[in-house]
mmCIF file of C-alpha atoms and ligand atoms in Angstrom:
data_model
loop_
_atom_site.group_PDB
_atom_site.id
_atom_site.type_symbol
_atom_site.label_atom_id
_atom_site.label_comp_id
_atom_site.label_asym_id
_atom_site.label_seq_id
_atom_site.Cartn_x
_atom_site.Cartn_y
_atom_site.Cartn_z
ATOM 1 C CA MET A 56 -33.276 82.678 -43.149
ATOM 2 C CA PRO A 57 -36.228 80.397 -42.433
ATOM 3 C CA SER A 58 -39.231 81.423 -44.392
ATOM 4 C CA THR A 59 -41.932 82.965 -42.232
ATOM 5 C CA GLN A 60 -45.556 83.277 -43.017
ATOM 6 C CA SER A 61 -46.702 86.803 -43.558
ATOM 7 C CA PRO A 62 -48.745 87.924 -40.504
ATOM 8 C CA THR A 63 -51.339 89.475 -42.742
ATOM 9 C CA SER A 64 -52.238 86.072 -44.143
ATOM 10 C CA LEU A 65 -53.678 85.034 -40.756
ATOM 11 C CA ASN A 66 -57.176 86.249 -40.376
ATOM 12 C CA LEU A 67 -58.107 84.952 -36.928
ATOM 13 C CA THR A 68 -61.361 85.921 -35.292
ATOM 14 C CA ARG A 69 -60.211 84.279 -32.082
ATOM 15 C CA ARG A 70 -56.756 84.427 -30.586
ATOM 16 C CA LEU A 71 -56.673 82.290 -27.448
ATOM 17 C CA ARG A 72 -53.321 83.737 -26.430
ATOM 18 C CA ARG A 73 -54.967 87.091 -25.658
ATOM 19 C CA LEU A 74 -56.103 85.785 -22.280
ATOM 20 C CA ARG A 75 -52.592 84.654 -21.413
ATOM 21 C CA THR A 76 -50.839 87.975 -21.835
ATOM 22 C CA SER A 77 -50.304 88.892 -18.178
ATOM 23 C CA GLU A 78 -50.570 87.285 -14.775
ATOM 24 C CA THR A 79 -53.536 89.532 -13.988
ATOM 25 C CA MET A 80 -55.323 88.381 -17.117
ATOM 26 C CA ARG A 81 -54.478 84.735 -16.433
ATOM 27 C CA ALA A 82 -55.764 85.045 -12.862
ATOM 28 C CA LEU A 83 -58.970 86.597 -14.175
ATOM 29 C CA VAL A 84 -59.814 83.588 -16.316
ATOM 30 C CA ARG A 85 -58.342 80.832 -14.115
ATOM 31 C CA GLU A 86 -60.738 77.899 -13.803
ATOM 32 C CA THR A 87 -59.241 76.023 -10.883
ATOM 33 C CA ARG A 88 -57.900 77.297 -7.598
ATOM 34 C CA VAL A 89 -56.343 75.473 -4.691
ATOM 35 C CA SER A 90 -56.676 76.933 -1.234
ATOM 36 C CA PRO A 91 -55.347 75.721 2.118
ATOM 37 C CA ASP A 92 -58.863 75.126 3.468
ATOM 38 C CA MET A 93 -59.379 72.208 1.085
ATOM 39 C CA LEU A 94 -56.236 70.448 2.325
ATOM 40 C CA VAL A 95 -55.898 67.756 4.966
ATOM 41 C CA LEU A 96 -52.550 66.836 6.532
ATOM 42 C CA PRO A 97 -51.895 63.194 7.484
ATOM 43 C CA LEU A 98 -50.030 62.707 10.799
ATOM 44 C CA PHE A 99 -48.318 59.570 12.110
ATOM 45 C CA VAL A 100 -48.718 59.447 15.866
ATOM 46 C CA CYS A 101 -46.471 57.275 18.035
ATOM 47 C CA GLU A 102 -46.001 56.569 21.751
ATOM 48 C CA GLY A 103 -43.708 58.598 23.988
ATOM 49 C CA GLU A 104 -43.004 62.277 24.485
ATOM 50 C CA GLY A 105 -40.961 64.784 22.544
ATOM 51 C CA VAL A 106 -40.579 62.346 19.637
ATOM 52 C CA ARG A 107 -40.116 63.877 16.198
ATOM 53 C CA HIS A 108 -38.541 61.236 14.038
ATOM 54 C CA GLU A 109 -38.267 61.817 10.284
ATOM 55 C CA VAL A 110 -39.466 59.008 8.018
ATOM 56 C CA SER A 111 -36.448 58.127 5.882
ATOM 57 C CA SER A 112 -38.399 57.648 2.650
ATOM 58 C CA MET A 113 -40.589 60.745 3.221
ATOM 59 C CA PRO A 114 -38.466 63.855 3.805
ATOM 60 C CA GLY A 115 -40.413 66.421 5.835
ATOM 61 C CA VAL A 116 -42.784 63.796 7.305
ATOM 62 C CA PHE A 117 -42.343 62.688 10.906
ATOM 63 C CA ASN A 118 -43.440 60.105 13.412
ATOM 64 C CA LEU A 119 -44.745 62.325 16.193
ATOM 65 C CA SER A 120 -45.582 61.656 19.814
ATOM 66 C CA VAL A 121 -48.912 63.117 20.942
ATOM 67 C CA ASP A 122 -47.393 66.367 22.311
ATOM 68 C CA GLU A 123 -45.557 66.940 19.010
ATOM 69 C CA ALA A 124 -48.636 66.019 16.982
ATOM 70 C CA VAL A 125 -50.574 68.729 18.820
ATOM 71 C CA LYS A 126 -47.899 71.289 17.858
ATOM 72 C CA GLU A 127 -47.928 70.143 14.232
ATOM 73 C CA ALA A 128 -51.732 70.296 14.141
ATOM 74 C CA ALA A 129 -51.746 73.800 15.634
ATOM 75 C CA ALA A 130 -49.178 74.986 13.086
ATOM 76 C CA ALA A 131 -51.217 73.475 10.249
ATOM 77 C CA ARG A 132 -54.352 75.231 11.491
ATOM 78 C CA ALA A 133 -52.478 78.530 11.752
ATOM 79 C CA GLU A 134 -51.533 78.105 8.090
ATOM 80 C CA GLY A 135 -55.196 77.664 7.142
ATOM 81 C CA ILE A 136 -55.458 73.886 6.819
ATOM 82 C CA SER A 137 -58.874 72.407 7.652
ATOM 83 C CA GLY A 138 -58.056 68.995 8.999
ATOM 84 C CA VAL A 139 -55.551 66.393 10.087
ATOM 85 C CA LEU A 140 -55.878 62.676 9.362
ATOM 86 C CA LEU A 141 -54.394 60.574 12.153
ATOM 87 C CA PHE A 142 -52.582 57.252 11.764
ATOM 88 C CA GLY A 143 -51.363 55.296 14.771
ATOM 89 C CA LEU A 144 -48.018 53.657 15.435
ATOM 90 C CA PRO A 145 -48.727 51.476 18.463
ATOM 91 C CA ASP A 146 -46.005 49.814 20.551
ATOM 92 C CA ARG A 147 -47.984 46.587 20.759
ATOM 93 C CA LYS A 148 -49.375 44.602 17.851
ATOM 94 C CA ASP A 149 -51.294 41.341 17.972
ATOM 95 C CA GLU A 150 -53.205 38.966 15.765
ATOM 96 C CA LEU A 151 -56.511 40.793 16.295
ATOM 97 C CA GLY A 152 -55.217 44.341 16.006
ATOM 98 C CA SER A 153 -56.712 45.061 19.415
ATOM 99 C CA THR A 154 -54.752 48.269 20.108
ATOM 100 C CA ALA A 155 -56.780 49.794 17.267
ATOM 101 C CA TYR A 156 -59.619 50.402 19.741
ATOM 102 C CA ASP A 157 -57.559 51.023 22.888
ATOM 103 C CA LEU A 158 -58.696 54.354 24.310
ATOM 104 C CA GLU A 159 -55.164 55.094 25.537
ATOM 105 C CA ALA A 160 -53.451 54.312 22.215
ATOM 106 C CA PRO A 161 -51.762 57.110 20.212
ATOM 107 C CA VAL A 162 -54.667 57.945 17.855
ATOM 108 C CA GLN A 163 -57.280 58.163 20.606
ATOM 109 C CA THR A 164 -54.954 60.172 22.877
ATOM 110 C CA ALA A 165 -53.979 62.524 20.061
ATOM 111 C CA THR A 166 -57.618 62.933 19.036
ATOM 112 C CA ARG A 167 -58.545 64.043 22.549
ATOM 113 C CA ALA A 168 -55.557 66.384 22.795
ATOM 114 C CA ILE A 169 -55.899 67.990 19.360
ATOM 115 C CA SER A 170 -59.660 68.472 19.570
ATOM 116 C CA ARG A 171 -59.173 70.110 22.983
ATOM 117 C CA GLU A 172 -56.180 72.273 22.118
ATOM 118 C CA VAL A 173 -56.601 73.245 18.474
ATOM 119 C CA PRO A 174 -59.947 74.941 17.909
ATOM 120 C CA ASN A 175 -61.588 74.822 14.494
ATOM 121 C CA LEU A 176 -59.393 72.035 13.195
ATOM 122 C CA LEU A 177 -61.161 68.870 12.035
ATOM 123 C CA VAL A 178 -59.751 65.715 13.532
ATOM 124 C CA MET A 179 -60.091 62.805 11.123
ATOM 125 C CA THR A 180 -58.944 59.285 11.921
ATOM 126 C CA ASP A 181 -57.874 56.447 9.674
ATOM 127 C CA VAL A 182 -59.795 53.286 10.513
ATOM 128 C CA CYS A 183 -57.894 50.135 9.509
ATOM 129 C CA LEU A 184 -56.178 47.253 11.257
ATOM 130 C CA CYS A 185 -52.963 47.010 9.234
ATOM 131 C CA GLU A 186 -50.954 49.206 11.616
ATOM 132 C CA TYR A 187 -52.178 47.120 14.562
ATOM 133 C CA THR A 188 -51.918 43.496 13.455
ATOM 134 C CA ASP A 189 -48.644 41.613 13.944
ATOM 135 C CA HIS A 190 -49.035 40.101 10.457
ATOM 136 C CA GLY A 191 -49.640 43.520 8.853
ATOM 137 C CA HIS A 192 -52.882 42.593 7.140
ATOM 138 C CA CYS A 193 -55.897 44.906 7.175
ATOM 139 C CA GLY A 194 -58.147 42.360 8.815
ATOM 140 C CA LEU A 195 -58.537 39.185 10.820
ATOM 141 C CA LEU A 196 -57.035 36.091 9.270
ATOM 142 C CA ILE A 197 -59.091 32.922 9.268
ATOM 143 C CA ASP A 198 -57.385 29.989 7.534
ATOM 144 C CA GLY A 199 -54.887 32.400 6.003
ATOM 145 C CA GLU A 200 -57.575 34.601 4.447
ATOM 146 C CA ILE A 201 -58.890 37.969 5.544
ATOM 147 C CA ASP A 202 -62.357 37.359 6.910
ATOM 148 C CA ASN A 203 -64.638 40.197 5.877
ATOM 149 C CA ASP A 204 -67.354 40.127 8.503
ATOM 150 C CA ALA A 205 -65.136 39.448 11.518
ATOM 151 C CA THR A 206 -62.915 42.318 10.378
ATOM 152 C CA VAL A 207 -65.898 44.662 10.120
ATOM 153 C CA ASP A 208 -66.660 44.007 13.824
ATOM 154 C CA GLN A 209 -63.140 45.142 14.738
ATOM 155 C CA LEU A 210 -63.402 48.202 12.483
ATOM 156 C CA VAL A 211 -66.680 49.196 14.118
ATOM 157 C CA ARG A 212 -65.081 49.007 17.583
ATOM 158 C CA THR A 213 -62.177 51.107 16.285
ATOM 159 C CA ALA A 214 -64.391 53.781 14.724
ATOM 160 C CA VAL A 215 -66.509 54.010 17.895
ATOM 161 C CA SER A 216 -63.355 54.456 20.023
ATOM 162 C CA HIS A 217 -62.268 57.307 17.736
ATOM 163 C CA ALA A 218 -65.679 58.958 18.051
ATOM 164 C CA GLU A 219 -65.522 58.574 21.848
ATOM 165 C CA ALA A 220 -62.172 60.360 21.782
ATOM 166 C CA GLY A 221 -63.765 63.254 19.880
ATOM 167 C CA ALA A 222 -63.018 62.589 16.200
ATOM 168 C CA HIS A 223 -65.090 64.709 13.835
ATOM 169 C CA VAL A 224 -64.612 62.363 10.886
ATOM 170 C CA VAL A 225 -63.765 58.653 10.774
ATOM 171 C CA ALA A 226 -62.160 57.353 7.608
ATOM 172 C CA PRO A 227 -62.302 53.599 6.989
ATOM 173 C CA SER A 228 -59.457 52.632 4.649
ATOM 174 C CA ASP A 229 -59.641 48.846 4.816
ATOM 175 C CA MET A 230 -61.862 48.133 1.768
ATOM 176 C CA MET A 231 -63.953 45.455 3.513
ATOM 177 C CA ASP A 232 -67.528 45.116 2.258
ATOM 178 C CA GLY A 233 -70.274 46.598 4.397
ATOM 179 C CA ARG A 234 -68.096 48.510 6.827
ATOM 180 C CA VAL A 235 -69.554 51.941 6.113
ATOM 181 C CA GLY A 236 -73.101 50.826 6.941
ATOM 182 C CA ALA A 237 -71.966 48.946 10.048
ATOM 183 C CA ILE A 238 -69.936 51.923 11.318
ATOM 184 C CA ARG A 239 -72.801 54.340 10.620
ATOM 185 C CA ALA A 240 -75.279 52.189 12.567
ATOM 186 C CA ALA A 241 -72.907 51.759 15.523
ATOM 187 C CA LEU A 242 -72.115 55.481 15.688
ATOM 188 C CA ASP A 243 -75.802 56.427 15.574
ATOM 189 C CA GLU A 244 -76.742 53.893 18.263
ATOM 190 C CA ARG A 245 -74.255 55.519 20.606
ATOM 191 C CA GLY A 246 -75.278 59.110 19.974
ATOM 192 C CA PHE A 247 -72.473 59.960 17.543
ATOM 193 C CA GLU A 248 -74.787 60.915 14.707
ATOM 194 C CA LYS A 249 -72.755 64.075 14.075
ATOM 195 C CA VAL A 250 -69.553 62.163 13.376
ATOM 196 C CA ALA A 251 -69.044 62.017 9.613
ATOM 197 C CA ILE A 252 -67.725 59.096 7.580
ATOM 198 C CA MET A 253 -65.155 59.727 4.867
ATOM 199 C CA SER A 254 -64.878 56.400 3.128
ATOM 200 C CA TYR A 255 -61.852 55.305 1.173
ATOM 201 C CA ALA A 256 -64.369 54.105 -1.398
ATOM 202 C CA ALA A 257 -62.160 53.504 -4.428
ATOM 203 C CA LYS A 258 -58.831 52.491 -2.957
ATOM 204 C CA TYR A 259 -56.529 50.728 -5.362
ATOM 205 C CA CYS A 260 -53.938 48.071 -4.684
ATOM 206 C CA SER A 261 -51.077 50.420 -5.433
ATOM 207 C CA ALA A 262 -47.299 50.326 -5.412
ATOM 208 C CA PHE A 263 -47.410 54.006 -4.491
ATOM 209 C CA TYR A 264 -48.118 53.152 -0.820
ATOM 210 C CA GLY A 265 -44.532 51.928 -0.369
ATOM 211 C CA PRO A 266 -43.143 54.804 1.726
ATOM 212 C CA PHE A 267 -46.286 54.848 3.935
ATOM 213 C CA ARG A 268 -45.718 51.235 4.922
ATOM 214 C CA ASP A 269 -42.233 52.329 5.960
ATOM 215 C CA ALA A 270 -43.680 55.178 8.014
ATOM 216 C CA ALA A 271 -46.431 53.104 9.601
ATOM 217 C CA ASP A 272 -44.551 49.801 9.768
ATOM 218 C CA SER A 273 -47.613 48.218 8.204
ATOM 219 C CA ALA A 274 -46.352 46.146 5.276
ATOM 220 C CA PRO A 275 -47.977 42.702 5.204
ATOM 221 C CA LYS A 276 -45.540 40.053 6.460
ATOM 222 C CA PHE A 277 -46.679 37.729 3.647
ATOM 223 C CA GLY A 278 -48.994 38.021 0.667
ATOM 224 C CA ASP A 279 -50.510 41.271 -0.519
ATOM 225 C CA ARG A 280 -53.724 43.318 -0.434
ATOM 226 C CA ARG A 281 -55.224 42.188 -3.726
ATOM 227 C CA SER A 282 -58.128 40.368 -2.100
ATOM 228 C CA HIS A 283 -59.644 43.654 -0.903
ATOM 229 C CA GLN A 284 -57.978 46.678 -2.565
ATOM 230 C CA MET A 285 -58.992 47.359 -6.142
ATOM 231 C CA ASP A 286 -57.291 46.256 -9.327
ATOM 232 C CA PRO A 287 -55.655 49.352 -10.906
ATOM 233 C CA ALA A 288 -57.179 48.359 -14.239
ATOM 234 C CA ASN A 289 -60.790 48.937 -13.151
ATOM 235 C CA VAL A 290 -62.925 52.052 -13.231
ATOM 236 C CA LEU A 291 -66.525 50.807 -13.518
ATOM 237 C CA GLU A 292 -65.893 48.826 -10.368
ATOM 238 C CA ALA A 293 -64.811 52.064 -8.654
ATOM 239 C CA LEU A 294 -68.193 53.563 -9.515
ATOM 240 C CA ARG A 295 -69.911 50.533 -7.939
ATOM 241 C CA GLU A 296 -67.780 50.889 -4.802
ATOM 242 C CA VAL A 297 -68.656 54.567 -4.510
ATOM 243 C CA GLU A 298 -72.355 53.941 -5.173
ATOM 244 C CA GLN A 299 -72.461 51.313 -2.451
ATOM 245 C CA ASP A 300 -70.630 53.444 0.128
ATOM 246 C CA ILE A 301 -72.992 56.351 -0.531
ATOM 247 C CA ALA A 302 -75.956 54.002 -0.104
ATOM 248 C CA GLU A 303 -74.487 52.785 3.195
ATOM 249 C CA GLY A 304 -74.185 56.336 4.516
ATOM 250 C CA ALA A 305 -70.765 57.708 3.554
ATOM 251 C CA ASP A 306 -70.648 61.516 3.792
ATOM 252 C CA ILE A 307 -67.472 61.918 1.745
ATOM 253 C CA VAL A 308 -66.080 59.439 -0.777
ATOM 254 C CA MET A 309 -62.412 59.125 -1.576
ATOM 255 C CA VAL A 310 -60.327 58.041 -4.529
ATOM 256 C CA LYS A 311 -56.808 56.865 -3.722
ATOM 257 C CA PRO A 312 -54.079 57.284 -4.965
ATOM 258 C CA ALA A 313 -54.708 60.590 -6.722
ATOM 259 C CA MET A 314 -52.409 61.375 -9.663
ATOM 260 C CA PRO A 315 -52.423 57.984 -11.395
ATOM 261 C CA TYR A 316 -56.246 57.856 -10.980
ATOM 262 C CA LEU A 317 -57.391 61.309 -12.126
ATOM 263 C CA ASP A 318 -59.765 59.709 -14.622
ATOM 264 C CA VAL A 319 -61.420 57.753 -11.810
ATOM 265 C CA LEU A 320 -61.718 60.920 -9.755
ATOM 266 C CA ALA A 321 -63.317 62.797 -12.631
ATOM 267 C CA ARG A 322 -65.854 60.053 -13.270
ATOM 268 C CA VAL A 323 -66.746 59.693 -9.592
ATOM 269 C CA LYS A 324 -67.316 63.435 -9.281
ATOM 270 C CA GLU A 325 -69.267 63.647 -12.505
ATOM 271 C CA ARG A 326 -71.476 60.625 -11.806
ATOM 272 C CA PHE A 327 -72.342 61.262 -8.152
ATOM 273 C CA GLY A 328 -71.703 64.983 -7.591
ATOM 274 C CA TYR A 329 -70.826 64.013 -4.036
ATOM 275 C CA PRO A 330 -68.260 65.533 -1.656
ATOM 276 C CA THR A 331 -65.139 63.890 -3.042
ATOM 277 C CA ALA A 332 -61.679 63.539 -1.555
ATOM 278 C CA ALA A 333 -58.462 62.466 -3.228
ATOM 279 C CA TYR A 334 -55.435 61.139 -1.384
ATOM 280 C CA GLN A 335 -52.076 62.148 -2.820
ATOM 281 C CA VAL A 336 -50.296 59.178 -1.296
ATOM 282 C CA SER A 337 -46.835 58.641 0.093
ATOM 283 C CA GLY A 338 -45.284 57.423 -3.168
ATOM 284 C CA GLU A 339 -46.597 60.427 -5.087
ATOM 285 C CA TYR A 340 -45.094 62.737 -2.455
ATOM 286 C CA SER A 341 -41.781 60.888 -2.220
ATOM 287 C CA MET A 342 -41.310 60.850 -6.001
ATOM 288 C CA LEU A 343 -41.648 64.633 -6.143
ATOM 289 C CA LYS A 344 -39.343 65.047 -3.129
ATOM 290 C CA ALA A 345 -36.709 62.758 -4.606
ATOM 291 C CA ALA A 346 -36.739 64.501 -7.971
ATOM 292 C CA ALA A 347 -36.579 67.894 -6.273
ATOM 293 C CA ARG A 348 -33.632 66.817 -4.125
ATOM 294 C CA ASN A 349 -31.776 65.804 -7.248
ATOM 295 C CA GLY A 350 -32.479 69.191 -8.777
ATOM 296 C CA TRP A 351 -34.563 67.605 -11.518
ATOM 297 C CA ILE A 352 -37.773 69.544 -10.950
ATOM 298 C CA ASP A 353 -38.822 72.855 -9.457
ATOM 299 C CA GLU A 354 -40.531 71.544 -6.321
ATOM 300 C CA PRO A 355 -42.968 74.370 -5.462
ATOM 301 C CA ARG A 356 -44.203 74.467 -9.051
ATOM 302 C CA ALA A 357 -44.485 70.688 -9.374
ATOM 303 C CA MET A 358 -46.263 70.504 -6.018
ATOM 304 C CA LEU A 359 -48.836 73.144 -6.947
ATOM 305 C CA GLU A 360 -49.289 71.690 -10.426
ATOM 306 C CA SER A 361 -50.024 68.263 -8.942
ATOM 307 C CA LEU A 362 -52.534 69.691 -6.450
ATOM 308 C CA THR A 363 -54.169 71.815 -9.147
ATOM 309 C CA ALA A 364 -54.529 68.761 -11.396
ATOM 310 C CA ILE A 365 -56.162 66.764 -8.598
ATOM 311 C CA ARG A 366 -58.564 69.621 -7.915
ATOM 312 C CA ARG A 367 -59.304 70.142 -11.626
ATOM 313 C CA ALA A 368 -60.164 66.442 -11.968
ATOM 314 C CA GLY A 369 -62.865 66.848 -9.318
ATOM 315 C CA ALA A 370 -61.494 66.705 -5.784
ATOM 316 C CA ASP A 371 -63.146 68.936 -3.190
ATOM 317 C CA ILE A 372 -60.725 67.778 -0.521
ATOM 318 C CA ILE A 373 -57.062 66.839 -0.995
ATOM 319 C CA ILE A 374 -55.246 64.755 1.572
ATOM 320 C CA THR A 375 -51.556 65.439 1.099
ATOM 321 C CA TYR A 376 -48.239 65.354 2.946
ATOM 322 C CA TYR A 377 -47.587 68.645 1.145
ATOM 323 C CA ALA A 378 -50.471 70.393 2.942
ATOM 324 C CA ARG A 379 -48.317 72.715 5.049
ATOM 325 C CA GLU A 380 -45.781 73.452 2.330
ATOM 326 C CA ALA A 381 -48.574 74.180 -0.121
ATOM 327 C CA ALA A 382 -50.380 76.422 2.341
ATOM 328 C CA ARG A 383 -47.190 78.441 2.808
ATOM 329 C CA VAL A 384 -46.657 78.846 -0.926
ATOM 330 C CA LEU A 385 -50.301 79.814 -1.434
ATOM 331 C CA ALA A 386 -50.316 82.361 1.395
HETATM 332 C C1 PBG B 73 -54.251 51.627 5.423
HETATM 333 C C2 PBG B 73 -53.776 52.813 4.665
HETATM 334 C C3 PBG B 73 -52.713 52.851 3.763
HETATM 335 C C4 PBG B 73 -52.622 54.159 3.330
HETATM 336 C C5 PBG B 73 -53.606 54.877 3.984
HETATM 337 N N1 PBG B 73 -54.316 54.018 4.778
HETATM 338 C C6 PBG B 73 -51.746 51.831 3.360
HETATM 339 C C7 PBG B 73 -52.110 50.603 2.667
HETATM 340 O O1 PBG B 73 -53.228 50.371 2.221
HETATM 341 O O2 PBG B 73 -51.192 49.784 2.575
HETATM 342 C C8 PBG B 73 -51.619 54.676 2.342
HETATM 343 C C9 PBG B 73 -51.334 56.111 2.428
HETATM 344 C C10 PBG B 73 -50.120 56.539 1.698
HETATM 345 O O3 PBG B 73 -49.449 55.775 0.979
HETATM 346 O O4 PBG B 73 -49.796 57.728 1.838
HETATM 347 N N2 PBG B 73 -54.395 51.924 6.783
#
């Protein structure tokens, strides 16, 4: 028999296990809660009608035509989700990414339809050129390099077209310098002072975007995004990015990806105390899905644990492909 310590030799004034004795007790002292109204569901909107095409690397995520996107948005709202974040899959791409600001393109059309047909749901739009350029880069190429200021002009036109379509929030994800201030000024000049800006302020150059580039057909045809997205090794730089975007007028700042950058999230929240979003990106989602499909993890538990961790680190808003599944589990 293994020798056991005599219980009487322990003279503990505090036993931390007392507060873990039942689910009721644990709920009473729980520090972090996740609720559907802090979740935002990304949607990939394509041309056509009746299209609902599953993304092969993202089970449960679809390319949706506008009519299907409206149904998905309505279902998300019915489950208690606060917002959708729209990405566009245009039929036409060119060097300048000009379909990004076409009022008849999928994002603008879906924005009009969802804001008309789904009351009380926030329509947020991703503002970037990578889904619209034939070379797949986030900006205009001049001599093989992404030109910051020329790109900002295109982003401003894109954000204004989203506001004209009725977006409540525009979300620049390109990581060019000065785009938040330029977008804010352009929106205000045109009477869109109520449209909020959620800036992808600390967006890292991450391998975890792989499945998204599949879904959005937006992988760069050559080179990479290191000249504008952040080096994963840096955190002080993230604080400078956030500080600058707040100074330029961002209403919400975002850290992206989420799970590998919880420390960044915590420091951003702590330092600025600002409305803070975290994006649980495609690769984070697909990893959990893949493991679950192999029977290696309990998916609902792993999903909720990941969302709880992101919230605990400081996120007020979580953008996640799991939004609807999580809302159903939390109901
Ligand atoms: C750029 C954009 C990307 C994501 C959101 N906005 C891709 C990129 O920077 O390559 C990634 C989202 C995800 O992986 O879920 N428009």
